[in-house]
Short mmCIF file of C-alpha atoms and ligand atoms in Angstrom, two decimals:
data_model
loop_
_atom_site.label_atom_id
_atom_site.label_comp_id
_atom_site.label_asym_id
_atom_site.label_seq_id
_atom_site.Cartn_x
_atom_site.Cartn_y
_atom_site.Cartn_z
CA MET U 182 -16.12 63.90 14.18
CA LYS U 183 -16.28 67.60 13.30
CA LYS U 184 -13.38 69.36 11.66
CA PHE U 185 -11.04 70.93 14.23
CA ILE U 186 -11.14 74.75 13.96
CA CYS U 187 -8.34 77.03 15.05
CA ALA U 188 -9.52 80.66 14.89
CA ALA U 189 -7.39 83.76 15.48
CA ASN U 190 -8.79 86.96 16.93
CA TRP U 191 -6.10 89.59 16.46
CA LYS U 192 -8.21 92.29 18.15
CA MET U 193 -6.66 95.77 17.60
CA ASN U 194 -3.20 94.41 16.76
CA LYS U 195 -1.16 94.47 13.53
CA GLY U 196 -1.36 96.95 10.67
CA PRO U 197 -1.26 96.10 6.96
CA LYS U 198 2.52 95.51 6.84
CA GLU U 199 2.56 93.11 9.77
CA THR U 200 -0.51 91.37 8.36
CA GLU U 201 1.29 90.69 5.08
CA ALA U 202 4.47 89.50 6.83
CA TYR U 203 2.45 87.19 9.10
CA PHE U 204 0.54 85.54 6.25
CA GLN U 205 3.68 85.11 4.19
CA GLU U 206 5.29 83.21 7.07
CA PHE U 207 2.08 81.31 7.85
CA LEU U 208 1.48 80.15 4.27
CA GLU U 209 5.08 79.08 3.73
CA THR U 210 4.72 76.46 6.44
CA THR U 211 1.08 75.38 6.12
CA THR U 212 -0.23 72.78 3.67
CA ARG U 213 -3.53 73.31 1.87
CA ASP U 214 -5.16 70.58 3.98
CA GLU U 215 -3.99 72.26 7.18
CA GLN U 216 -5.14 75.68 5.94
CA ALA U 217 -8.74 74.49 5.97
CA HIS U 218 -8.66 74.31 9.78
CA TYR U 219 -7.75 77.99 10.24
CA VAL U 220 -9.84 81.16 10.52
CA PHE U 221 -8.49 84.71 10.94
CA PHE U 222 -10.30 87.76 12.29
CA THR U 223 -7.99 90.64 11.43
CA PRO U 224 -8.52 94.38 12.10
CA THR U 225 -11.08 95.91 9.72
CA VAL U 226 -8.49 98.18 8.13
CA CYS U 227 -6.40 95.08 7.25
CA LEU U 228 -9.23 93.07 5.68
CA GLY U 229 -8.32 94.14 2.13
CA HIS U 230 -4.74 92.98 2.73
CA THR U 231 -6.00 89.81 4.37
CA ALA U 232 -8.16 89.12 1.29
CA GLN U 233 -5.18 89.66 -0.98
CA CYS U 234 -2.82 87.45 1.06
CA LEU U 235 -5.31 84.61 1.50
CA LYS U 236 -6.83 84.50 -1.99
CA GLU U 237 -6.54 81.06 -3.57
CA THR U 238 -5.83 79.50 -0.16
CA ASN U 239 -8.08 77.33 2.01
CA VAL U 240 -7.90 79.75 4.94
CA ARG U 241 -11.11 81.44 6.09
CA TRP U 242 -11.11 85.06 7.20
CA GLY U 243 -13.43 87.86 8.23
CA ALA U 244 -14.17 90.82 10.47
CA GLN U 245 -14.21 90.99 14.27
CA ASN U 246 -17.60 92.71 14.19
CA SER U 247 -20.20 93.75 11.64
CA TYR U 248 -23.13 96.20 11.74
CA PHE U 249 -26.77 95.23 11.21
CA GLN U 250 -27.59 97.79 8.49
CA ASP U 251 -26.46 97.36 4.89
CA ALA U 252 -25.45 100.98 4.30
CA GLY U 253 -26.12 104.53 5.48
CA ALA U 254 -25.12 107.17 8.01
CA PHE U 255 -23.41 104.91 10.56
CA THR U 256 -19.99 106.49 11.02
CA GLY U 257 -17.24 104.04 11.86
CA GLU U 258 -19.23 100.89 11.18
CA THR U 259 -18.75 98.12 8.60
CA SER U 260 -21.70 96.32 7.01
CA PRO U 261 -22.16 92.72 5.90
CA GLN U 262 -22.67 94.12 2.39
CA ILE U 263 -19.17 95.66 2.42
CA LEU U 264 -17.68 92.52 3.98
CA SER U 265 -19.35 90.41 1.32
CA GLU U 266 -17.88 92.55 -1.47
CA LEU U 267 -14.42 92.11 0.10
CA GLY U 268 -14.91 88.34 0.03
CA ALA U 269 -15.04 87.71 3.78
CA ASN U 270 -16.45 84.23 4.40
CA ILE U 271 -17.12 84.43 8.15
CA SER U 272 -17.58 87.12 10.83
CA LEU U 273 -17.05 87.19 14.56
CA LEU U 274 -19.93 88.59 16.63
CA GLY U 275 -20.65 89.31 20.28
CA HIS U 276 -17.08 89.11 21.56
CA SER U 277 -16.99 90.00 25.26
CA GLU U 278 -14.88 93.09 24.53
CA ARG U 279 -17.66 94.30 22.22
CA ARG U 280 -20.23 93.55 24.91
CA HIS U 281 -18.35 95.00 27.89
CA ILE U 282 -16.24 97.84 26.45
CA PHE U 283 -18.61 98.97 23.68
CA GLY U 284 -21.89 98.10 25.38
CA GLU U 285 -23.21 95.74 22.71
CA THR U 286 -26.48 94.12 23.78
CA ASN U 287 -27.97 90.69 23.04
CA GLU U 288 -30.63 92.46 20.94
CA GLU U 289 -28.00 94.15 18.76
CA ILE U 290 -26.08 90.93 18.39
CA HIS U 291 -29.31 89.23 17.30
CA ASP U 292 -29.86 91.87 14.59
CA LYS U 293 -26.26 91.43 13.45
CA VAL U 294 -26.67 87.64 13.16
CA LEU U 295 -29.69 88.07 10.89
CA ALA U 296 -27.95 90.74 8.80
CA LEU U 297 -24.91 88.52 8.21
CA GLN U 298 -27.13 85.57 7.36
CA LYS U 299 -28.95 87.71 4.80
CA TRP U 300 -25.58 88.22 3.08
CA ASN U 301 -24.70 84.53 3.41
CA ILE U 302 -21.78 85.22 5.72
CA PRO U 303 -21.42 82.53 8.41
CA VAL U 304 -21.37 83.77 12.00
CA MET U 305 -18.99 82.86 14.81
CA LEU U 306 -20.98 83.92 17.86
CA CYS U 307 -19.20 84.46 21.20
CA VAL U 308 -20.87 83.92 24.55
CA GLY U 309 -19.44 83.78 28.06
CA GLU U 310 -19.99 84.73 31.68
CA THR U 311 -18.09 87.19 33.87
CA LEU U 312 -16.38 86.04 37.08
CA GLU U 313 -19.14 87.65 39.11
CA GLU U 314 -21.80 85.75 37.18
CA ARG U 315 -19.89 82.48 37.65
CA ASP U 316 -19.34 83.09 41.37
CA SER U 317 -23.03 83.78 41.88
CA GLY U 318 -23.97 80.50 40.18
CA ASN U 319 -25.46 82.12 37.08
CA THR U 320 -23.16 80.78 34.36
CA ASP U 321 -25.71 78.49 32.70
CA GLN U 322 -28.44 81.08 32.71
CA VAL U 323 -26.18 83.79 31.28
CA ILE U 324 -24.82 81.72 28.40
CA GLN U 325 -28.22 80.18 27.62
CA ASN U 326 -29.72 83.69 27.41
CA GLN U 327 -26.92 85.04 25.24
CA LEU U 328 -27.26 82.14 22.83
CA THR U 329 -31.07 82.07 22.73
CA MET U 330 -31.43 85.80 22.22
CA ALA U 331 -28.73 86.05 19.56
CA LEU U 332 -30.00 83.09 17.53
CA LYS U 333 -33.74 83.87 17.70
CA ASP U 334 -35.14 83.53 14.15
CA ALA U 335 -31.71 82.53 12.79
CA ASP U 336 -31.76 80.41 9.65
CA PRO U 337 -30.67 76.86 10.56
CA SER U 338 -29.73 76.14 6.95
CA LYS U 339 -26.80 78.59 7.30
CA GLU U 340 -23.51 77.78 9.00
CA ILE U 341 -23.18 78.93 12.59
CA ILE U 342 -20.20 78.48 14.91
CA VAL U 343 -20.35 79.21 18.64
CA ALA U 344 -17.38 80.25 20.77
CA TYR U 345 -17.59 79.86 24.53
CA GLU U 346 -15.28 82.45 26.05
CA PRO U 347 -15.53 82.91 29.82
CA VAL U 348 -14.70 86.60 30.35
CA TRP U 349 -12.45 85.78 33.33
CA ALA U 350 -10.24 83.61 31.10
CA ILE U 351 -9.71 86.11 28.27
CA GLY U 352 -6.22 87.57 28.21
CA THR U 353 -5.68 86.67 31.86
CA GLY U 354 -3.61 83.50 31.54
CA LYS U 355 -6.33 81.76 33.63
CA VAL U 356 -7.60 79.09 31.25
CA ALA U 357 -10.82 77.24 32.15
CA THR U 358 -10.15 73.65 33.18
CA PRO U 359 -11.24 71.10 30.55
CA GLU U 360 -14.04 70.07 32.94
CA ILE U 361 -15.40 73.60 33.40
CA ALA U 362 -15.22 74.28 29.66
CA GLU U 363 -16.88 70.95 28.79
CA GLU U 364 -19.73 71.60 31.20
CA ALA U 365 -20.45 74.97 29.55
CA HIS U 366 -20.15 73.46 26.08
CA LYS U 367 -22.68 70.76 27.03
CA THR U 368 -25.09 73.43 28.25
CA LEU U 369 -24.63 75.30 24.98
CA ARG U 370 -25.17 72.14 22.92
CA GLN U 371 -28.41 71.40 24.80
CA THR U 372 -29.53 75.00 24.30
CA LEU U 373 -28.84 74.69 20.56
CA GLU U 374 -31.06 71.57 20.52
CA LYS U 375 -33.88 73.68 21.93
CA ILE U 376 -33.27 76.60 19.54
CA PHE U 377 -32.93 74.38 16.45
CA ASP U 378 -33.01 70.59 16.74
CA VAL U 379 -30.69 67.73 17.72
CA LYS U 380 -29.21 67.38 14.24
CA LYS U 381 -28.34 71.06 13.85
CA ALA U 382 -27.00 71.21 17.42
CA GLN U 383 -24.64 68.34 16.59
CA GLU U 384 -23.47 70.04 13.41
CA ILE U 385 -22.55 73.32 15.11
CA SER U 386 -18.91 73.58 16.16
CA ILE U 387 -18.48 74.96 19.67
CA LEU U 388 -15.05 76.48 20.19
CA TYR U 389 -13.41 77.34 23.50
CA GLY U 390 -11.59 80.67 23.92
CA GLY U 391 -9.69 82.23 26.82
CA SER U 392 -5.93 81.93 27.34
CA VAL U 393 -5.57 78.99 24.96
CA LYS U 394 -1.97 78.06 24.12
CA ALA U 395 -0.08 74.99 22.93
CA GLU U 396 0.42 73.76 26.51
CA ASN U 397 -3.28 73.57 27.42
CA ALA U 398 -4.85 72.85 24.01
CA LYS U 399 -4.62 69.05 24.01
CA SER U 400 -6.43 68.39 27.28
CA LEU U 401 -9.21 70.83 26.32
CA HIS U 402 -9.62 69.32 22.86
CA GLU U 403 -9.93 65.81 24.33
CA LYS U 404 -13.36 66.76 25.67
CA ASP U 405 -16.31 65.60 23.54
CA ASN U 406 -17.94 68.99 23.04
CA ILE U 407 -14.84 71.12 22.43
CA ASP U 408 -14.50 71.35 18.65
CA GLY U 409 -11.71 73.89 18.41
CA PHE U 410 -10.41 77.19 19.73
CA LEU U 411 -10.73 80.94 19.40
CA VAL U 412 -7.33 82.35 20.23
CA GLY U 413 -6.30 85.94 21.03
CA GLY U 414 -2.78 86.51 22.40
CA ALA U 415 -1.28 83.23 21.20
CA SER U 416 -2.49 83.82 17.63
CA LEU U 417 -0.32 86.90 17.15
CA LYS U 418 2.81 84.90 16.37
CA VAL U 419 2.78 82.21 13.70
CA ASP U 420 4.80 79.79 15.84
CA SER U 421 2.62 79.96 18.92
CA PHE U 422 -0.60 79.81 16.88
CA LYS U 423 0.52 76.83 14.85
CA GLY U 424 1.78 75.23 18.07
CA ILE U 425 -1.85 74.96 19.18
CA PHE U 426 -2.81 73.13 15.99
CA LYS U 427 0.21 70.80 16.32
CA ALA U 428 -0.61 70.05 19.95
CA VAL U 429 -4.00 68.56 19.11
CA LYS U 430 -2.99 66.66 15.94
P1 PGA G 1732 -6.92 85.22 24.65
O1 PGA G 1732 -8.18 85.91 23.91
O2 PGA G 1732 -6.58 83.97 23.89
O3 PGA G 1732 -5.82 86.27 24.56
O4 PGA G 1732 -7.33 84.95 26.05
C1 PGA G 1732 -9.22 85.13 23.39
C2 PGA G 1732 -10.26 86.01 22.77
O5 PGA G 1732 -10.53 87.09 23.30
O6 PGA G 1732 -10.87 85.67 21.73
#
């Protein structure tokens, strides 16, 4: 069985001071073994503080987005080269807010995957359909396309994590039922078999994200293809985030 992963996406929340206070509280109550299950995507401006707070721990951390060029005239962007120097050991990519608010395309996400791989930074790639796409029966096609385009030419020897996040479940309190999530995760697993092979597809953790909290985590995690969670709102407080981990243990 794969290691359970509990990843936090803080989005544009918490400055440096709150980041430090959060990690102090988090580390006080988390054993080294437990730490290895957690991942934090903090705001870019807090990554230096995150690095400082989490050094010599087993907690993984990284950026919520990363550009596909190493350096240059790209105002406002952060490169895998800079993230690597900071010590980030994972990066989120293709979150639906990046796709829908900032207009990120599958092609750009693909370039970003390859750029991160070049710098040996593992990728957590988000995919997910809108309500309209689900209602018109296009869920499978949408998530297959997102996955296939993003991972074209990706190096299978590098770690990849996938997060299925139906857009209609993000920040809405409307969590996908375990059955709906499992069906999408199965589709993604089969798509990974086609992109790579059966062995690699089995190795890749597929997380569910969208209104996850302690109350719904257990029934989701009981499904065969749900290997962990990507959590927004409920990750902002140590208690509620750790409650998710406790619920599945
Ligand atoms: P949510 O966000 O848990 O607040 O729904 C999840 C995400 O956007 O990653």
